[in-house]
XYZ file of N, CA and C in Angstrom:
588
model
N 24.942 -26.984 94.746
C 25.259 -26.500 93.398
C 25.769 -27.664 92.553
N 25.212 -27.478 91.262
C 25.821 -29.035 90.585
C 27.536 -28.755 89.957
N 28.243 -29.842 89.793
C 29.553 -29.542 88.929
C 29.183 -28.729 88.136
N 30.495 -28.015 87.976
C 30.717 -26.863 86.820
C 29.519 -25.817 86.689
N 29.023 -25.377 88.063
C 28.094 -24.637 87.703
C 28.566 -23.022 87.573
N 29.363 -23.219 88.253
C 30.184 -21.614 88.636
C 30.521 -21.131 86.973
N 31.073 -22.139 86.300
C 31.567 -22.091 84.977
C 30.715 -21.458 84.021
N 29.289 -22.618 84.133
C 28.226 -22.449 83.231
C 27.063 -21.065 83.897
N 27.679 -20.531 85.167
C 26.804 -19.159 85.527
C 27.569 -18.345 84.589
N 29.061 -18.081 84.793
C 29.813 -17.594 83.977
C 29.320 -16.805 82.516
N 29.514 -18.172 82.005
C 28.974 -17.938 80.652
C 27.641 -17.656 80.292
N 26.680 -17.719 81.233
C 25.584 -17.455 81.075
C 25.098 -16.205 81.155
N 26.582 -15.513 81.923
C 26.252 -14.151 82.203
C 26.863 -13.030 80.970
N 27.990 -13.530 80.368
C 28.384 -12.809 79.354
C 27.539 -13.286 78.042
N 26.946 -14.391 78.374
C 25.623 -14.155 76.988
C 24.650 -13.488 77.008
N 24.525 -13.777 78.217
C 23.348 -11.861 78.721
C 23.627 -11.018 78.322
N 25.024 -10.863 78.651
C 25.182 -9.190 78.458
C 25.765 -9.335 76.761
N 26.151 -9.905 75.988
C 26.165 -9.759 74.838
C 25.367 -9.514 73.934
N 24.437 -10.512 74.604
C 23.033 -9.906 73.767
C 22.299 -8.735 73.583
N 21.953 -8.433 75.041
C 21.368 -7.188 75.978
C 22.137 -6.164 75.226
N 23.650 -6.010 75.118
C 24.570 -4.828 74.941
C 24.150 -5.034 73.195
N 24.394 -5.813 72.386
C 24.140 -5.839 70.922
C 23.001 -5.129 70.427
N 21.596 -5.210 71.510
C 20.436 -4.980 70.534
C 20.334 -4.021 71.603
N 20.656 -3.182 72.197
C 20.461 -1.937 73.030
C 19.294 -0.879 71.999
N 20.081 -0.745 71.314
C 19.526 0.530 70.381
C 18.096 -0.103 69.832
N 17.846 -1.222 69.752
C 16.379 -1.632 69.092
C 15.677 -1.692 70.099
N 15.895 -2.504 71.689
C 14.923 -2.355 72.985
C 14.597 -1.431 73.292
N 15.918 -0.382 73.327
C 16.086 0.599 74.001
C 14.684 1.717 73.432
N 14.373 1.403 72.295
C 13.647 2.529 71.180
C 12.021 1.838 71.189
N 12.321 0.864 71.318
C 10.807 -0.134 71.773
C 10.319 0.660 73.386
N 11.486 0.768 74.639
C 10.824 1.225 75.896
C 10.354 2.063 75.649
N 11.150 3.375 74.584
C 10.913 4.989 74.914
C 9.024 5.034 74.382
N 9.037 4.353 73.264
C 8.026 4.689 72.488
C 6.903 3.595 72.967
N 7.186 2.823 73.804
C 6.032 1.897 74.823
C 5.416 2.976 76.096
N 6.515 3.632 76.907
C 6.591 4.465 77.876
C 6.049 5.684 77.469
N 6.180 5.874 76.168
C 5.484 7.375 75.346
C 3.716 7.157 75.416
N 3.453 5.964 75.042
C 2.379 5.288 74.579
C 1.712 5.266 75.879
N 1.848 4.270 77.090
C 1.389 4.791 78.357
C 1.011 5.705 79.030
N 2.081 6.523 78.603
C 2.007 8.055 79.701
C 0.424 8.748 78.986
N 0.800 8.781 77.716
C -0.249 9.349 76.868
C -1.374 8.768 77.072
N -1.893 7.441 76.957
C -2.993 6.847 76.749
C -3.736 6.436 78.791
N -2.922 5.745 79.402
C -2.997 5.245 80.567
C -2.823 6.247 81.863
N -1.460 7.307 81.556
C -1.283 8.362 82.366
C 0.111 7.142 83.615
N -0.006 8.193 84.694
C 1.081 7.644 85.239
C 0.704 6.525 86.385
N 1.220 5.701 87.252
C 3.216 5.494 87.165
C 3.141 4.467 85.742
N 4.301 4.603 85.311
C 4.667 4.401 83.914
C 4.667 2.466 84.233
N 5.820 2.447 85.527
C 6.041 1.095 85.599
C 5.466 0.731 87.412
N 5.416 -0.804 86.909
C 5.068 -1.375 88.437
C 5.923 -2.128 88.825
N 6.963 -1.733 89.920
C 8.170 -2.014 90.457
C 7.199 -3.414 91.539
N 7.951 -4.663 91.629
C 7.784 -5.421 92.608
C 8.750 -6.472 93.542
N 8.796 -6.393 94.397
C 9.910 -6.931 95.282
C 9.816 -9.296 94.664
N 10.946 -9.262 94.080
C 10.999 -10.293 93.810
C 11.839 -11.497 94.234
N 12.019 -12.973 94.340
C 13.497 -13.051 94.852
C 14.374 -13.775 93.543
N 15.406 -13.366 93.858
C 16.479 -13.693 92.583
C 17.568 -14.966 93.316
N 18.808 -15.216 92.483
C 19.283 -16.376 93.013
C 19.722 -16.173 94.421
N 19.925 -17.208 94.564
C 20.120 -17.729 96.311
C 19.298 -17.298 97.701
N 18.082 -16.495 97.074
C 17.155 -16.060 97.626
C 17.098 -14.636 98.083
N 18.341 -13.991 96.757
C 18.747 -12.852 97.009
C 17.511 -11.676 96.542
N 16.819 -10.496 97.878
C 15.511 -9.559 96.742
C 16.259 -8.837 95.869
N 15.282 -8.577 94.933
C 15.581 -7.220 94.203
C 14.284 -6.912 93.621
N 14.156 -5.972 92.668
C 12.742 -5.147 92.453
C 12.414 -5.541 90.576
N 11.391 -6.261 90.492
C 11.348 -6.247 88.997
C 10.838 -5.109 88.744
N 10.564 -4.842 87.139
C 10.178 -3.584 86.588
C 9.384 -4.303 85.482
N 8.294 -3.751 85.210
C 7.153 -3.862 84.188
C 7.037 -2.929 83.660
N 6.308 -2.470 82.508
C 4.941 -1.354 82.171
C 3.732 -1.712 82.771
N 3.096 -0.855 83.809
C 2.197 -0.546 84.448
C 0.974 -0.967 83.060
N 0.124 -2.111 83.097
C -0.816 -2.802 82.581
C -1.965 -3.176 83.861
N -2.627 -2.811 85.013
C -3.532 -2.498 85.321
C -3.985 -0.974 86.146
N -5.052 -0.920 86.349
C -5.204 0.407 86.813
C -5.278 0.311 88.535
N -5.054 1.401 89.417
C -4.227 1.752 89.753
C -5.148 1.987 91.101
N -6.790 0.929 91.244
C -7.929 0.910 92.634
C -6.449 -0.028 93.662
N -7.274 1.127 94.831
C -6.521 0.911 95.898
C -6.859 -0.227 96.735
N -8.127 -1.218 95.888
C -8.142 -2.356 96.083
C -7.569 -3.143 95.448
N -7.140 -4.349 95.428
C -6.346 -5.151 94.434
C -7.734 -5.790 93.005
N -8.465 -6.344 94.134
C -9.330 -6.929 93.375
C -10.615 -6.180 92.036
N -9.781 -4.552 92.999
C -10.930 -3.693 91.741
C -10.220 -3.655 90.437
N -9.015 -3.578 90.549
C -7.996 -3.483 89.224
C -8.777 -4.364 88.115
N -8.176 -3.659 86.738
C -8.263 -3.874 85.574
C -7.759 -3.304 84.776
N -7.315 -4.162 83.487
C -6.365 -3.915 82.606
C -6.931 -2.668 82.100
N -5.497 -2.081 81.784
C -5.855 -0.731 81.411
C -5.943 -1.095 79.691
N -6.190 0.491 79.208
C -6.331 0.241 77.498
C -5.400 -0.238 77.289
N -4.338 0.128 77.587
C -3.201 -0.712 76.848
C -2.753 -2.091 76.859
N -2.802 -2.322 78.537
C -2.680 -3.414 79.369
C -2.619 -4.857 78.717
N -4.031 -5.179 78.462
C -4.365 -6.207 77.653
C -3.329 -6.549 76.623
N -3.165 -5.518 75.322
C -2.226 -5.900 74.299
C -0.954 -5.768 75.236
N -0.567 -5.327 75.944
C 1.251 -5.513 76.486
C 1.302 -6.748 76.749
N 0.094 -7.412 77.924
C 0.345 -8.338 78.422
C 0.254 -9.788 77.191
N -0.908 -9.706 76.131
C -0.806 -10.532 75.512
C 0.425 -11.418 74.799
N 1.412 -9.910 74.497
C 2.159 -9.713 73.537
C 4.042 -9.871 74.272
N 3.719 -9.647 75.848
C 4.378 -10.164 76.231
C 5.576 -8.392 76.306
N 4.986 -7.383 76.006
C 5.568 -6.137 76.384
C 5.600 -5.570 77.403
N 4.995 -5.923 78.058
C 4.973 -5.641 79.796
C 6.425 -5.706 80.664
N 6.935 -7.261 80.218
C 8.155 -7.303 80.027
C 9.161 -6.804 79.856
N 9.201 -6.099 79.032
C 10.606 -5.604 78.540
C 11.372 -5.026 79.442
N 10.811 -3.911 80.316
C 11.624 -3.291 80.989
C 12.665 -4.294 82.113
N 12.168 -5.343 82.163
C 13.043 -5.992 82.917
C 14.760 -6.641 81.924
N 14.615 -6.144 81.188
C 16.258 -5.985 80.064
C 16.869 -5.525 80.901
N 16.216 -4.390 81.853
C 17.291 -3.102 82.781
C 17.621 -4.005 83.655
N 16.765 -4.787 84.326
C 17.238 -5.966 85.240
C 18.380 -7.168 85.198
N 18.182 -7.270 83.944
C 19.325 -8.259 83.020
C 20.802 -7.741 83.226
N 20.560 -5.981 82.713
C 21.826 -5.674 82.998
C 22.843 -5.174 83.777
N 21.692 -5.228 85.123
C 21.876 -5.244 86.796
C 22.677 -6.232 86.828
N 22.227 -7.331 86.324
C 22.803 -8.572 87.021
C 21.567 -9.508 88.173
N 20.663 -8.671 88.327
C 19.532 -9.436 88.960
C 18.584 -10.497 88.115
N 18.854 -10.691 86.757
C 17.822 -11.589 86.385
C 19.165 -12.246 85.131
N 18.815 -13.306 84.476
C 19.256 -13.217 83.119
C 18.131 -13.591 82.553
N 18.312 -13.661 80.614
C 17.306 -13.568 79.505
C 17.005 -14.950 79.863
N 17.054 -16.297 80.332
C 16.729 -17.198 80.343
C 16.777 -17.804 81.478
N 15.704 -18.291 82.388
C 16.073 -18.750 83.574
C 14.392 -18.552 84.647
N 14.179 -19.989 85.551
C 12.974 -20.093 86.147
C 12.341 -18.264 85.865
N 10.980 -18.136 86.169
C 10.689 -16.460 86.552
C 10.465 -16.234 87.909
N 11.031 -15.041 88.431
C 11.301 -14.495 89.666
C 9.786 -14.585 90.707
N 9.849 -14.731 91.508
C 8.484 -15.299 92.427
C 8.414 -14.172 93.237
N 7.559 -13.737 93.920
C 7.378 -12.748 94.880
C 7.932 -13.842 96.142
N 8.497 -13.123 97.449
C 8.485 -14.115 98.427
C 7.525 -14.399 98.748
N 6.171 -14.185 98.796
C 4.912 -15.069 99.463
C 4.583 -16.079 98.428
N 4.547 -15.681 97.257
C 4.073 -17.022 96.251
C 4.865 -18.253 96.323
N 6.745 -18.126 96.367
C 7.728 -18.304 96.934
C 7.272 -19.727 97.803
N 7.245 -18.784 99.146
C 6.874 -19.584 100.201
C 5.477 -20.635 100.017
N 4.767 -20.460 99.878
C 3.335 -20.865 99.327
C 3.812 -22.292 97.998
N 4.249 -21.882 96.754
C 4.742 -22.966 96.286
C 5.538 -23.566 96.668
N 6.869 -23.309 97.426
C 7.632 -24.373 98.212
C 6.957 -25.142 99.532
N 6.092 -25.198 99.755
C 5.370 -25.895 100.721
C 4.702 -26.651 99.858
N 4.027 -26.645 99.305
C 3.397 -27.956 98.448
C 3.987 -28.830 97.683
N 5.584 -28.020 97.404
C 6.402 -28.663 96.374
C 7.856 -28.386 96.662
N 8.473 -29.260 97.198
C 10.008 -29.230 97.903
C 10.845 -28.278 96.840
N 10.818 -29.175 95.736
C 11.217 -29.561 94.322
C 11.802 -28.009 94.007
N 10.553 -27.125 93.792
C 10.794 -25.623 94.013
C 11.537 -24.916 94.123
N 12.280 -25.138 95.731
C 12.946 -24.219 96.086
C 14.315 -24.388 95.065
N 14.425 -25.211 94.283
C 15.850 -25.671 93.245
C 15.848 -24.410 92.337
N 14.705 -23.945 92.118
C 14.654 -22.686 91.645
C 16.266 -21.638 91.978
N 16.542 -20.952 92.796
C 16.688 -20.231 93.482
C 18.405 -20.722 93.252
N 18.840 -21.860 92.555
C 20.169 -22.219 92.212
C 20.318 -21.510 91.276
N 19.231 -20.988 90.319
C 19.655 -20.034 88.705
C 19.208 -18.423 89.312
N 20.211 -17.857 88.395
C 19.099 -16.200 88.674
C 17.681 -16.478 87.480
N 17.119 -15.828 87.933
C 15.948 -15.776 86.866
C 15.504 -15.228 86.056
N 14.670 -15.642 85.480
C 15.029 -15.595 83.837
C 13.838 -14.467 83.351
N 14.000 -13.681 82.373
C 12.599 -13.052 81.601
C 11.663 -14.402 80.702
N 12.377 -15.381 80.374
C 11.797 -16.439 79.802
C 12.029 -17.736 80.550
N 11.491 -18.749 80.368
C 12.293 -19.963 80.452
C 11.991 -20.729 79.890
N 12.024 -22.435 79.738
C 11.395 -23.237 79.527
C 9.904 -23.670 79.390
N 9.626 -23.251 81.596
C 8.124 -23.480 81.612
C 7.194 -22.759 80.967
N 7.664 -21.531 80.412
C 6.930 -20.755 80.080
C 6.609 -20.900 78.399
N 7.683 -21.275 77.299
C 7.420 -21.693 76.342
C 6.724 -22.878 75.733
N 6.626 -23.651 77.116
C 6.094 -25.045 77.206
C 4.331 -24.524 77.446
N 3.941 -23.695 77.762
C 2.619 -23.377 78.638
C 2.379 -23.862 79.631
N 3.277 -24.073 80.901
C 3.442 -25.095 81.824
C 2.207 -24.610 82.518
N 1.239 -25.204 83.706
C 0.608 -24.917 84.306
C 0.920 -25.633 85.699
N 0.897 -25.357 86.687
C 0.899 -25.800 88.001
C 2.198 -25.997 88.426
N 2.570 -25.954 89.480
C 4.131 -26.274 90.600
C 4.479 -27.566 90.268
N 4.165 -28.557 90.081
C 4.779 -29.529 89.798
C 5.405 -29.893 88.609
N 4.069 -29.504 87.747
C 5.353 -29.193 86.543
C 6.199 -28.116 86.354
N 6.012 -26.989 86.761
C 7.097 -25.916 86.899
C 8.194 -26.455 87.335
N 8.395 -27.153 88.388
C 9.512 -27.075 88.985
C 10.202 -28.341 88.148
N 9.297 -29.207 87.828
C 9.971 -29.768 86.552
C 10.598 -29.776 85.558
N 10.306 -28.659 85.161
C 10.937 -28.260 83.962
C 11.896 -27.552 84.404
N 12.308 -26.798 85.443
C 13.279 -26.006 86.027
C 14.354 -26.741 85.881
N 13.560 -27.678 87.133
C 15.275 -28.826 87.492
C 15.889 -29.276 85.745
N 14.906 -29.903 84.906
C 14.974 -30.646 83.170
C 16.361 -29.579 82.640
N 15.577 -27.944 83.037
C 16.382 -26.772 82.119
C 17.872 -26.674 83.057
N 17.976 -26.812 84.225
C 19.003 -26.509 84.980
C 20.562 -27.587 84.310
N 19.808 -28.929 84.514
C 20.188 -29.867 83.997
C 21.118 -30.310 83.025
N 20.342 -29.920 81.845
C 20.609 -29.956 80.604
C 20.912 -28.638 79.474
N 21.130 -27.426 80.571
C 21.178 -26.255 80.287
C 22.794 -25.877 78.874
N 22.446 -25.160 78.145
C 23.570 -25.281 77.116
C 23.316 -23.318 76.906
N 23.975 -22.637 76.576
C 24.003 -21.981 75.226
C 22.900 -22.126 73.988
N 23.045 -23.144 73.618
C 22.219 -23.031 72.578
C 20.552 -23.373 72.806
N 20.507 -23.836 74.523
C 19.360 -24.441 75.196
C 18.817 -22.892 74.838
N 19.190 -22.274 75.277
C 18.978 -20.884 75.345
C 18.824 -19.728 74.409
N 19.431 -19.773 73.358
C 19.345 -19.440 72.240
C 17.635 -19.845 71.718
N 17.648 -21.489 71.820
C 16.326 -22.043 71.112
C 15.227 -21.489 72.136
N 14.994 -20.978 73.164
C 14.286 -20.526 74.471
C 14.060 -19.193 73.576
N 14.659 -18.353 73.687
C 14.753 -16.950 73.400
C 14.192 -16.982 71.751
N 14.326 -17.854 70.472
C 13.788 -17.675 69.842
C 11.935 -18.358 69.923
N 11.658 -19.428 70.613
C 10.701 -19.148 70.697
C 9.579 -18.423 71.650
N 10.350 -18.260 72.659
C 9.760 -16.902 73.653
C 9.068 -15.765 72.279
N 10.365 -15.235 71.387
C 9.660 -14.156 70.356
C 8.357 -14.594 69.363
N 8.491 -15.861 69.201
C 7.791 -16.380 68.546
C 5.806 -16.058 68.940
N 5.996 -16.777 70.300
C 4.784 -16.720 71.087
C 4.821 -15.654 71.193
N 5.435 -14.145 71.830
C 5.121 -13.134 71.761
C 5.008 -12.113 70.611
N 4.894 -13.176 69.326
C 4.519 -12.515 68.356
C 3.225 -12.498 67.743
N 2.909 -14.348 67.880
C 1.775 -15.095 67.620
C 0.713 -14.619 68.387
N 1.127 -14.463 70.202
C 0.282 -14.927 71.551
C 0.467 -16.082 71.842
N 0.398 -15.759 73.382
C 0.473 -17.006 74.028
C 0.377 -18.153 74.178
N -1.440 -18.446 73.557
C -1.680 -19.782 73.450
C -1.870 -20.110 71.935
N -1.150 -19.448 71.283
C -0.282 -20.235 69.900
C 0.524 -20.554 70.000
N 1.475 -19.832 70.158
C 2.873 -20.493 69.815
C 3.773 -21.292 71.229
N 3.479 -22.200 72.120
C 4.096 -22.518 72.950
C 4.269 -24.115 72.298
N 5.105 -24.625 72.751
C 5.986 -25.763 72.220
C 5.339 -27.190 73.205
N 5.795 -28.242 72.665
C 5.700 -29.306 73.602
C 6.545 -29.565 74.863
N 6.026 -30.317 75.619
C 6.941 -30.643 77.301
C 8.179 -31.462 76.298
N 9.359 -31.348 76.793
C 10.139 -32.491 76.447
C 9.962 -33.992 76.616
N 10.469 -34.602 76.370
C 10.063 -36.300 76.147
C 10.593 -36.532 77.934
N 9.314 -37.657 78.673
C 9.522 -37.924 79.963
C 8.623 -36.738 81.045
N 8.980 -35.432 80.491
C 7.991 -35.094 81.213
C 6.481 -34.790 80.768
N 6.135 -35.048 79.504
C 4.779 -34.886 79.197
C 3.539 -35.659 79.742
């Protein structure tokens, strides 16, 4: 664990929940009427619960809106009607706020890995497992960056762990909305200087 990390989890956790608790009533009215929208158009299960690992390699279960359909093969799946726009838009997401205010994830921080992907990227890439020092995040860095591949992922992890602030986070979270307003491959930002 690096100095003062206990400190800076701390605070990282009552900015979660400040946030999370502030805009309750606006997410909260986004799930009902996302979850309305599903049931109606897609039908059920509403969400797709998946076993993820969180810090120190602790599981817990993320939560989505259910965005493919529901063949009992993997490979037959396909986005449902809705699917497509959630996922573009980055609404698929949301329900993991409930996770935030578990305490299993925060709004900013690496994203949660299944344990086999987990295992699978930490074998090609040590670097990785550094992950697993933050809880994880609905956004992070790599993801506003358009990172592609384990090496730079875990790059940018260790960069964000690092140099992590409050306001690192703040600027994360506004352009996370940004891209999920635009789409994806508009609005993502440059690598920071050194790792590009």
């Amino acid at each position: 664990m690096l100095p003062g990390m206990r400190g800076r989890l701390f605070a990282k956790r009552l900015m979660d929940l400040t946030l999370v608790l502030a805009t309750l009533p606006l997410w909260g009215l986004v799930l009902a009427v996302v979850a309305l929208a599903v049931l109606l158009l897609d039908g059920r299960p509403l969400f797709f619960p998946q076993p993820r690992l969180g810090r120190g390699g602790r599981r817990f279960v993320i939560l989505k809106f259910r965005s493919m359909t529901t063949a009992a093969d993997p490979l037959a799946r396909r986005p449902t009607r809705l699917g497509r726009h959630l996922r573009q838009h980055g609404v698929d997401e949301l329900p993991q706020l409930i996770n935030v205010l578990f305490g299993d994830m925060s709004l900013v921080g690496p994203r949660p890995l299944t344990p086999d992907d987990f295992q699978r990227l930490t074998a090609g890439n040590p670097r990785f497992a550094d992950r697993l020092d933050l809880p994880p995040g609905l956004t992070g860095l790599a993801q506003i960056c358009g990172a592609r591949g384990a090496a730079i992922t875990a790059a940018l992890e260790v960069h964000y762990t690092r140099h992590w602030t409050p306001g690192l986070d703040l600027a994360i979270l506004v352009r996370t909305a940004w891209i999920n307003l635009v789409g994806k491959r508009r609005g993502t930002r440059p690598l920071p200087p050194g790792l590009a």
